[in-house]
Amino acid sequence: MQKKIEQNPNQPELKLSAGPIKATVWKNHSKKEDGQDSEYSTITLERVYKDKEGNWQSTNIFRVSDLPKAQALLNRLYETIIVKDVVASV
């Protein structure tokens, strides 16, 4: 599943999920030492689950069986970000 998110402050740029594993891309802005604006992406990776009371929770602790899904999501994010950066620089 892939969702494109509208650009708003503190809003994710992109969300991907594979089962209980969720990856979110955040766009960040800063200034370099020379004063130029800089833009970079950061990624959060989490596992969601329901607790004993049925409430949704999230954690950054993964089971061994989660690793293939996490790897697939991270590969997809990397490709998406790199392709987008290459297209933007052309």
PDB file of N, CA and C in Angstrom:
ATOM      1  N   MET A   1       0.844  -1.167   0.000  1.00  0.00           N
ATOM      2  CA  MET A   1       0.000   0.000   0.000  1.00  0.00           C
ATOM      3  C   MET A   1       0.892   1.232   0.000  1.00  0.00           C
ATOM      4  N   GLN A   2       0.580   2.198  -0.849  1.00  0.00           N
ATOM      5  CA  GLN A   2       1.344   3.434  -0.925  1.00  0.00           C
ATOM      6  C   GLN A   2       0.381   4.595  -0.869  1.00  0.00           C
ATOM      7  N   LYS A   3       0.669   5.555  -0.019  1.00  0.00           N
ATOM      8  CA  LYS A   3      -0.170   6.746   0.104  1.00  0.00           C
ATOM      9  C   LYS A   3       0.698   7.976  -0.076  1.00  0.00           C
ATOM     10  N   LYS A   4       0.300   8.861  -0.963  1.00  0.00           N
ATOM     11  CA  LYS A   4       0.980  10.148  -1.122  1.00  0.00           C
ATOM     12  C   LYS A   4       0.263  11.138  -0.219  1.00  0.00           C
ATOM     13  N   ILE A   5       0.985  11.834   0.595  1.00  0.00           N
ATOM     14  CA  ILE A   5       0.425  12.754   1.568  1.00  0.00           C
ATOM     15  C   ILE A   5       0.663  14.187   1.093  1.00  0.00           C
ATOM     16  N   GLU A   6      -0.348  15.045   1.277  1.00  0.00           N
ATOM     17  CA  GLU A   6      -0.186  16.456   0.930  1.00  0.00           C
ATOM     18  C   GLU A   6       0.906  17.075   1.793  1.00  0.00           C
ATOM     19  N   GLN A   7       1.616  18.035   1.210  1.00  0.00           N
ATOM     20  CA  GLN A   7       2.714  18.699   1.912  1.00  0.00           C
ATOM     21  C   GLN A   7       2.185  19.710   2.921  1.00  0.00           C
ATOM     22  N   ASN A   8       2.275  19.414   4.175  1.00  0.00           N
ATOM     23  CA  ASN A   8       1.939  20.311   5.272  1.00  0.00           C
ATOM     24  C   ASN A   8       3.041  20.183   6.306  1.00  0.00           C
ATOM     25  N   PRO A   9       3.276  21.217   7.090  1.00  0.00           N
ATOM     26  CA  PRO A   9       4.292  21.095   8.130  1.00  0.00           C
ATOM     27  C   PRO A   9       3.988  19.908   9.049  1.00  0.00           C
ATOM     28  N   ASN A  10       5.024  19.169   9.384  1.00  0.00           N
ATOM     29  CA  ASN A  10       4.921  18.030  10.293  1.00  0.00           C
ATOM     30  C   ASN A  10       4.037  16.904   9.773  1.00  0.00           C
ATOM     31  N   GLN A  11       3.788  16.862   8.476  1.00  0.00           N
ATOM     32  CA  GLN A  11       3.019  15.776   7.881  1.00  0.00           C
ATOM     33  C   GLN A  11       3.972  14.870   7.105  1.00  0.00           C
ATOM     34  N   PRO A  12       3.711  13.566   7.103  1.00  0.00           N
ATOM     35  CA  PRO A  12       4.570  12.672   6.330  1.00  0.00           C
ATOM     36  C   PRO A  12       4.421  12.927   4.831  1.00  0.00           C
ATOM     37  N   GLU A  13       5.506  12.698   4.106  1.00  0.00           N
ATOM     38  CA  GLU A  13       5.483  12.847   2.657  1.00  0.00           C
ATOM     39  C   GLU A  13       4.944  11.583   1.992  1.00  0.00           C
ATOM     40  N   LEU A  14       5.240  10.431   2.584  1.00  0.00           N
ATOM     41  CA  LEU A  14       4.861   9.155   1.987  1.00  0.00           C
ATOM     42  C   LEU A  14       4.741   8.109   3.081  1.00  0.00           C
ATOM     43  N   LYS A  15       3.753   7.223   2.953  1.00  0.00           N
ATOM     44  CA  LYS A  15       3.600   6.101   3.879  1.00  0.00           C
ATOM     45  C   LYS A  15       3.487   4.822   3.067  1.00  0.00           C
ATOM     46  N   LEU A  16       4.197   3.786   3.511  1.00  0.00           N
ATOM     47  CA  LEU A  16       4.104   2.460   2.915  1.00  0.00           C
ATOM     48  C   LEU A  16       3.875   1.461   4.035  1.00  0.00           C
ATOM     49  N   SER A  17       3.197   0.366   3.714  1.00  0.00           N
ATOM     50  CA  SER A  17       3.012  -0.673   4.721  1.00  0.00           C
ATOM     51  C   SER A  17       3.039  -2.043   4.060  1.00  0.00           C
ATOM     52  N   ALA A  18       3.452  -3.019   4.845  1.00  0.00           N
ATOM     53  CA  ALA A  18       3.433  -4.424   4.451  1.00  0.00           C
ATOM     54  C   ALA A  18       3.014  -5.195   5.690  1.00  0.00           C
ATOM     55  N   GLY A  19       1.746  -5.572   5.736  1.00  0.00           N
ATOM     56  CA  GLY A  19       1.228  -6.210   6.938  1.00  0.00           C
ATOM     57  C   GLY A  19       1.348  -5.253   8.107  1.00  0.00           C
ATOM     58  N   PRO A  20       1.914  -5.716   9.233  1.00  0.00           N
ATOM     59  CA  PRO A  20       1.997  -4.856  10.414  1.00  0.00           C
ATOM     60  C   PRO A  20       3.175  -3.875  10.394  1.00  0.00           C
ATOM     61  N   ILE A  21       3.994  -3.928   9.354  1.00  0.00           N
ATOM     62  CA  ILE A  21       5.172  -3.064   9.285  1.00  0.00           C
ATOM     63  C   ILE A  21       4.831  -1.812   8.492  1.00  0.00           C
ATOM     64  N   LYS A  22       5.118  -0.661   9.077  1.00  0.00           N
ATOM     65  CA  LYS A  22       4.809   0.630   8.456  1.00  0.00           C
ATOM     66  C   LYS A  22       6.094   1.452   8.339  1.00  0.00           C
ATOM     67  N   ALA A  23       6.258   2.080   7.186  1.00  0.00           N
ATOM     68  CA  ALA A  23       7.395   2.972   6.963  1.00  0.00           C
ATOM     69  C   ALA A  23       6.850   4.329   6.534  1.00  0.00           C
ATOM     70  N   THR A  24       7.409   5.384   7.091  1.00  0.00           N
ATOM     71  CA  THR A  24       6.961   6.741   6.796  1.00  0.00           C
ATOM     72  C   THR A  24       8.161   7.595   6.421  1.00  0.00           C
ATOM     73  N   VAL A  25       8.005   8.373   5.338  1.00  0.00           N
ATOM     74  CA  VAL A  25       9.050   9.295   4.896  1.00  0.00           C
ATOM     75  C   VAL A  25       8.663  10.697   5.342  1.00  0.00           C
ATOM     76  N   TRP A  26       9.609  11.368   5.963  1.00  0.00           N
ATOM     77  CA  TRP A  26       9.422  12.748   6.419  1.00  0.00           C
ATOM     78  C   TRP A  26      10.384  13.640   5.655  1.00  0.00           C
ATOM     79  N   LYS A  27       9.903  14.737   5.134  1.00  0.00           N
ATOM     80  CA  LYS A  27      10.745  15.719   4.443  1.00  0.00           C
ATOM     81  C   LYS A  27      11.204  16.746   5.470  1.00  0.00           C
ATOM     82  N   ASN A  28      12.493  17.001   5.490  1.00  0.00           N
ATOM     83  CA  ASN A  28      13.089  17.932   6.444  1.00  0.00           C
ATOM     84  C   ASN A  28      13.810  19.052   5.703  1.00  0.00           C
ATOM     85  N   HIS A  29      13.843  20.202   6.320  1.00  0.00           N
ATOM     86  CA  HIS A  29      14.516  21.364   5.746  1.00  0.00           C
ATOM     87  C   HIS A  29      15.492  21.921   6.775  1.00  0.00           C
ATOM     88  N   SER A  30      16.635  22.344   6.291  1.00  0.00           N
ATOM     89  CA  SER A  30      17.612  22.989   7.166  1.00  0.00           C
ATOM     90  C   SER A  30      18.461  23.934   6.323  1.00  0.00           C
ATOM     91  N   LYS A  31      19.323  24.646   6.985  1.00  0.00           N
ATOM     92  CA  LYS A  31      20.263  25.532   6.293  1.00  0.00           C
ATOM     93  C   LYS A  31      21.669  24.974   6.477  1.00  0.00           C
ATOM     94  N   LYS A  32      22.407  24.973   5.383  1.00  0.00           N
ATOM     95  CA  LYS A  32      23.802  24.546   5.440  1.00  0.00           C
ATOM     96  C   LYS A  32      24.633  25.654   6.081  1.00  0.00           C
ATOM     97  N   GLU A  33      25.887  25.344   6.379  1.00  0.00           N
ATOM     98  CA  GLU A  33      26.775  26.337   6.990  1.00  0.00           C
ATOM     99  C   GLU A  33      26.940  27.567   6.114  1.00  0.00           C
ATOM    100  N   ASP A  34      26.844  27.377   4.780  1.00  0.00           N
ATOM    101  CA  ASP A  34      26.998  28.515   3.868  1.00  0.00           C
ATOM    102  C   ASP A  34      25.698  29.288   3.675  1.00  0.00           C
ATOM    103  N   GLY A  35      24.637  28.904   4.404  1.00  0.00           N
ATOM    104  CA  GLY A  35      23.368  29.613   4.344  1.00  0.00           C
ATOM    105  C   GLY A  35      22.384  29.088   3.315  1.00  0.00           C
ATOM    106  N   GLN A  36      22.812  28.141   2.482  1.00  0.00           N
ATOM    107  CA  GLN A  36      21.912  27.579   1.481  1.00  0.00           C
ATOM    108  C   GLN A  36      20.891  26.659   2.143  1.00  0.00           C
ATOM    109  N   ASP A  37      19.676  26.676   1.582  1.00  0.00           N
ATOM    110  CA  ASP A  37      18.642  25.777   2.073  1.00  0.00           C
ATOM    111  C   ASP A  37      18.979  24.349   1.674  1.00  0.00           C
ATOM    112  N   SER A  38      18.682  23.429   2.554  1.00  0.00           N
ATOM    113  CA  SER A  38      18.930  22.016   2.307  1.00  0.00           C
ATOM    114  C   SER A  38      17.659  21.235   2.609  1.00  0.00           C
ATOM    115  N   GLU A  39      17.400  20.229   1.817  1.00  0.00           N
ATOM    116  CA  GLU A  39      16.231  19.372   2.020  1.00  0.00           C
ATOM    117  C   GLU A  39      16.706  17.927   2.061  1.00  0.00           C
ATOM    118  N   TYR A  40      16.208  17.170   3.013  1.00  0.00           N
ATOM    119  CA  TYR A  40      16.578  15.768   3.122  1.00  0.00           C
ATOM    120  C   TYR A  40      15.406  14.982   3.693  1.00  0.00           C
ATOM    121  N   SER A  41      15.442  13.681   3.482  1.00  0.00           N
ATOM    122  CA  SER A  41      14.370  12.807   3.956  1.00  0.00           C
ATOM    123  C   SER A  41      14.852  11.976   5.134  1.00  0.00           C
ATOM    124  N   THR A  42      13.947  11.715   6.068  1.00  0.00           N
ATOM    125  CA  THR A  42      14.193  10.755   7.133  1.00  0.00           C
ATOM    126  C   THR A  42      13.060   9.740   7.110  1.00  0.00           C
ATOM    127  N   ILE A  43      13.326   8.572   7.640  1.00  0.00           N
ATOM    128  CA  ILE A  43      12.349   7.483   7.595  1.00  0.00           C
ATOM    129  C   ILE A  43      12.126   6.941   8.998  1.00  0.00           C
ATOM    130  N   THR A  44      10.862   6.710   9.335  1.00  0.00           N
ATOM    131  CA  THR A  44      10.541   5.987  10.560  1.00  0.00           C
ATOM    132  C   THR A  44       9.992   4.622  10.162  1.00  0.00           C
ATOM    133  N   LEU A  45      10.355   3.610  10.927  1.00  0.00           N
ATOM    134  CA  LEU A  45       9.913   2.242  10.682  1.00  0.00           C
ATOM    135  C   LEU A  45       9.293   1.734  11.977  1.00  0.00           C
ATOM    136  N   GLU A  46       8.093   1.183  11.890  1.00  0.00           N
ATOM    137  CA  GLU A  46       7.413   0.708  13.094  1.00  0.00           C
ATOM    138  C   GLU A  46       6.600  -0.545  12.801  1.00  0.00           C
ATOM    139  N   ARG A  47       6.287  -1.257  13.859  1.00  0.00           N
ATOM    140  CA  ARG A  47       5.415  -2.424  13.793  1.00  0.00           C
ATOM    141  C   ARG A  47       4.172  -2.084  14.602  1.00  0.00           C
ATOM    142  N   VAL A  48       2.997  -2.279  14.003  1.00  0.00           N
ATOM    143  CA  VAL A  48       1.750  -2.002  14.717  1.00  0.00           C
ATOM    144  C   VAL A  48       1.106  -3.320  15.141  1.00  0.00           C
ATOM    145  N   TYR A  49       0.401  -3.265  16.257  1.00  0.00           N
ATOM    146  CA  TYR A  49      -0.257  -4.451  16.800  1.00  0.00           C
ATOM    147  C   TYR A  49      -1.376  -4.004  17.729  1.00  0.00           C
ATOM    148  N   LYS A  50      -2.275  -4.944  18.024  1.00  0.00           N
ATOM    149  CA  LYS A  50      -3.327  -4.677  19.005  1.00  0.00           C
ATOM    150  C   LYS A  50      -2.903  -5.269  20.342  1.00  0.00           C
ATOM    151  N   ASP A  51      -3.089  -4.481  21.399  1.00  0.00           N
ATOM    152  CA  ASP A  51      -2.753  -4.972  22.731  1.00  0.00           C
ATOM    153  C   ASP A  51      -3.891  -5.841  23.276  1.00  0.00           C
ATOM    154  N   LYS A  52      -3.753  -6.300  24.506  1.00  0.00           N
ATOM    155  CA  LYS A  52      -4.745  -7.200  25.111  1.00  0.00           C
ATOM    156  C   LYS A  52      -6.127  -6.578  25.208  1.00  0.00           C
ATOM    157  N   GLU A  53      -6.181  -5.251  25.287  1.00  0.00           N
ATOM    158  CA  GLU A  53      -7.468  -4.548  25.379  1.00  0.00           C
ATOM    159  C   GLU A  53      -8.048  -4.226  24.003  1.00  0.00           C
ATOM    160  N   GLY A  54      -7.318  -4.582  22.939  1.00  0.00           N
ATOM    161  CA  GLY A  54      -7.802  -4.319  21.585  1.00  0.00           C
ATOM    162  C   GLY A  54      -7.437  -2.951  21.036  1.00  0.00           C
ATOM    163  N   ASN A  55      -6.556  -2.238  21.740  1.00  0.00           N
ATOM    164  CA  ASN A  55      -6.117  -0.917  21.284  1.00  0.00           C
ATOM    165  C   ASN A  55      -4.878  -1.050  20.398  1.00  0.00           C
ATOM    166  N   TRP A  56      -4.821  -0.253  19.339  1.00  0.00           N
ATOM    167  CA  TRP A  56      -3.665  -0.270  18.447  1.00  0.00           C
ATOM    168  C   TRP A  56      -2.471   0.391  19.126  1.00  0.00           C
ATOM    169  N   GLN A  57      -1.335  -0.274  19.034  1.00  0.00           N
ATOM    170  CA  GLN A  57      -0.071   0.215  19.575  1.00  0.00           C
ATOM    171  C   GLN A  57       0.988   0.128  18.479  1.00  0.00           C
ATOM    172  N   SER A  58       2.101   0.810  18.678  1.00  0.00           N
ATOM    173  CA  SER A  58       3.212   0.677  17.739  1.00  0.00           C
ATOM    174  C   SER A  58       4.512   0.531  18.516  1.00  0.00           C
ATOM    175  N   THR A  59       5.481  -0.108  17.882  1.00  0.00           N
ATOM    176  CA  THR A  59       6.774  -0.344  18.504  1.00  0.00           C
ATOM    177  C   THR A  59       7.857  -0.298  17.439  1.00  0.00           C
ATOM    178  N   ASN A  60       9.091  -0.098  17.879  1.00  0.00           N
ATOM    179  CA  ASN A  60      10.222  -0.192  16.967  1.00  0.00           C
ATOM    180  C   ASN A  60      11.008  -1.478  17.226  1.00  0.00           C
ATOM    181  N   ILE A  61      10.354  -2.425  17.876  1.00  0.00           N
ATOM    182  CA  ILE A  61      10.919  -3.747  18.111  1.00  0.00           C
ATOM    183  C   ILE A  61      10.265  -4.700  17.115  1.00  0.00           C
ATOM    184  N   PHE A  62      11.096  -5.480  16.408  1.00  0.00           N
ATOM    185  CA  PHE A  62      10.593  -6.337  15.341  1.00  0.00           C
ATOM    186  C   PHE A  62      10.883  -7.802  15.629  1.00  0.00           C
ATOM    187  N   ARG A  63      10.013  -8.654  15.130  1.00  0.00           N
ATOM    188  CA  ARG A  63      10.231 -10.096  15.184  1.00  0.00           C
ATOM    189  C   ARG A  63      11.108 -10.486  13.997  1.00  0.00           C
ATOM    190  N   VAL A  64      11.773 -11.613  14.100  1.00  0.00           N
ATOM    191  CA  VAL A  64      12.589 -12.090  12.985  1.00  0.00           C
ATOM    192  C   VAL A  64      11.726 -12.238  11.733  1.00  0.00           C
ATOM    193  N   SER A  65      10.491 -12.686  11.900  1.00  0.00           N
ATOM    194  CA  SER A  65       9.595 -12.869  10.750  1.00  0.00           C
ATOM    195  C   SER A  65       9.171 -11.541  10.114  1.00  0.00           C
ATOM    196  N   ASP A  66       9.389 -10.413  10.806  1.00  0.00           N
ATOM    197  CA  ASP A  66       9.077  -9.090  10.251  1.00  0.00           C
ATOM    198  C   ASP A  66      10.173  -8.578   9.322  1.00  0.00           C
ATOM    199  N   LEU A  67      11.361  -9.123   9.433  1.00  0.00           N
ATOM    200  CA  LEU A  67      12.506  -8.570   8.716  1.00  0.00           C
ATOM    201  C   LEU A  67      12.359  -8.571   7.195  1.00  0.00           C
ATOM    202  N   PRO A  68      11.840  -9.631   6.562  1.00  0.00           N
ATOM    203  CA  PRO A  68      11.669  -9.558   5.102  1.00  0.00           C
ATOM    204  C   PRO A  68      10.722  -8.435   4.671  1.00  0.00           C
ATOM    205  N   LYS A  69       9.654  -8.216   5.417  1.00  0.00           N
ATOM    206  CA  LYS A  69       8.725  -7.127   5.095  1.00  0.00           C
ATOM    207  C   LYS A  69       9.398  -5.774   5.302  1.00  0.00           C
ATOM    208  N   ALA A  70      10.133  -5.629   6.385  1.00  0.00           N
ATOM    209  CA  ALA A  70      10.839  -4.374   6.649  1.00  0.00           C
ATOM    210  C   ALA A  70      11.871  -4.113   5.557  1.00  0.00           C
ATOM    211  N   GLN A  71      12.587  -5.142   5.159  1.00  0.00           N
ATOM    212  CA  GLN A  71      13.586  -4.992   4.103  1.00  0.00           C
ATOM    213  C   GLN A  71      12.933  -4.582   2.787  1.00  0.00           C
ATOM    214  N   ALA A  72      11.816  -5.204   2.443  1.00  0.00           N
ATOM    215  CA  ALA A  72      11.108  -4.851   1.206  1.00  0.00           C
ATOM    216  C   ALA A  72      10.643  -3.397   1.238  1.00  0.00           C
ATOM    217  N   LEU A  73      10.102  -2.964   2.373  1.00  0.00           N
ATOM    218  CA  LEU A  73       9.655  -1.572   2.496  1.00  0.00           C
ATOM    219  C   LEU A  73      10.821  -0.596   2.371  1.00  0.00           C
ATOM    220  N   LEU A  74      11.912  -0.887   3.045  1.00  0.00           N
ATOM    221  CA  LEU A  74      13.066   0.008   2.993  1.00  0.00           C
ATOM    222  C   LEU A  74      13.657   0.072   1.588  1.00  0.00           C
ATOM    223  N   ASN A  75      13.710  -1.068   0.894  1.00  0.00           N
ATOM    224  CA  ASN A  75      14.182  -1.065  -0.492  1.00  0.00           C
ATOM    225  C   ASN A  75      13.271  -0.218  -1.372  1.00  0.00           C
ATOM    226  N   ARG A  76      11.967  -0.379  -1.200  1.00  0.00           N
ATOM    227  CA  ARG A  76      11.003   0.398  -1.994  1.00  0.00           C
ATOM    228  C   ARG A  76      11.145   1.894  -1.704  1.00  0.00           C
ATOM    229  N   LEU A  77      11.290   2.251  -0.441  1.00  0.00           N
ATOM    230  CA  LEU A  77      11.476   3.660  -0.089  1.00  0.00           C
ATOM    231  C   LEU A  77      12.758   4.218  -0.693  1.00  0.00           C
ATOM    232  N   TYR A  78      13.820   3.453  -0.600  1.00  0.00           N
ATOM    233  CA  TYR A  78      15.094   3.911  -1.145  1.00  0.00           C
ATOM    234  C   TYR A  78      14.970   4.166  -2.641  1.00  0.00           C
ATOM    235  N   GLU A  79      14.391   3.213  -3.360  1.00  0.00           N
ATOM    236  CA  GLU A  79      14.209   3.380  -4.802  1.00  0.00           C
ATOM    237  C   GLU A  79      13.327   4.584  -5.107  1.00  0.00           C
ATOM    238  N   THR A  80      12.246   4.750  -4.365  1.00  0.00           N
ATOM    239  CA  THR A  80      11.330   5.873  -4.584  1.00  0.00           C
ATOM    240  C   THR A  80      12.034   7.204  -4.353  1.00  0.00           C
ATOM    241  N   ILE A  81      12.781   7.309  -3.271  1.00  0.00           N
ATOM    242  CA  ILE A  81      13.471   8.559  -2.943  1.00  0.00           C
ATOM    243  C   ILE A  81      14.578   8.845  -3.953  1.00  0.00           C
ATOM    244  N   ILE A  82      15.380   7.841  -4.303  1.00  0.00           N
ATOM    245  CA  ILE A  82      16.488   8.039  -5.241  1.00  0.00           C
ATOM    246  C   ILE A  82      15.967   8.407  -6.620  1.00  0.00           C
ATOM    247  N   VAL A  83      14.950   7.698  -7.115  1.00  0.00           N
ATOM    248  CA  VAL A  83      14.391   8.008  -8.435  1.00  0.00           C
ATOM    249  C   VAL A  83      13.819   9.419  -8.437  1.00  0.00           C
ATOM    250  N   LYS A  84      13.109   9.787  -7.378  1.00  0.00           N
ATOM    251  CA  LYS A  84      12.532  11.132  -7.282  1.00  0.00           C
ATOM    252  C   LYS A  84      13.633  12.190  -7.288  1.00  0.00           C
ATOM    253  N   ASP A  85      14.723  11.950  -6.549  1.00  0.00           N
ATOM    254  CA  ASP A  85      15.831  12.900  -6.507  1.00  0.00           C
ATOM    255  C   ASP A  85      16.522  13.014  -7.865  1.00  0.00           C
ATOM    256  N   VAL A  86      16.672  11.895  -8.577  1.00  0.00           N
ATOM    257  CA  VAL A  86      17.308  11.915  -9.895  1.00  0.00           C
ATOM    258  C   VAL A  86      16.439  12.674 -10.884  1.00  0.00           C
ATOM    259  N   VAL A  87      15.139  12.413 -10.880  1.00  0.00           N
ATOM    260  CA  VAL A  87      14.220  13.104 -11.784  1.00  0.00           C
ATOM    261  C   VAL A  87      14.199  14.600 -11.476  1.00  0.00           C
ATOM    262  N   ALA A  88      14.218  14.959 -10.205  1.00  0.00           N
ATOM    263  CA  ALA A  88      14.182  16.371  -9.809  1.00  0.00           C
ATOM    264  C   ALA A  88      15.452  17.110 -10.226  1.00  0.00           C
ATOM    265  N   SER A  89      16.575  16.405 -10.297  1.00  0.00           N
ATOM    266  CA  SER A  89      17.834  17.067 -10.634  1.00  0.00           C
ATOM    267  C   SER A  89      18.065  17.173 -12.138  1.00  0.00           C
ATOM    268  N   VAL A  90      17.214  16.536 -12.948  1.00  0.00           N
ATOM    269  CA  VAL A  90      17.382  16.575 -14.411  1.00  0.00           C
ATOM    270  C   VAL A  90      16.731  17.803 -14.980  1.00  0.00           C
TER     271      VAL A  90
END
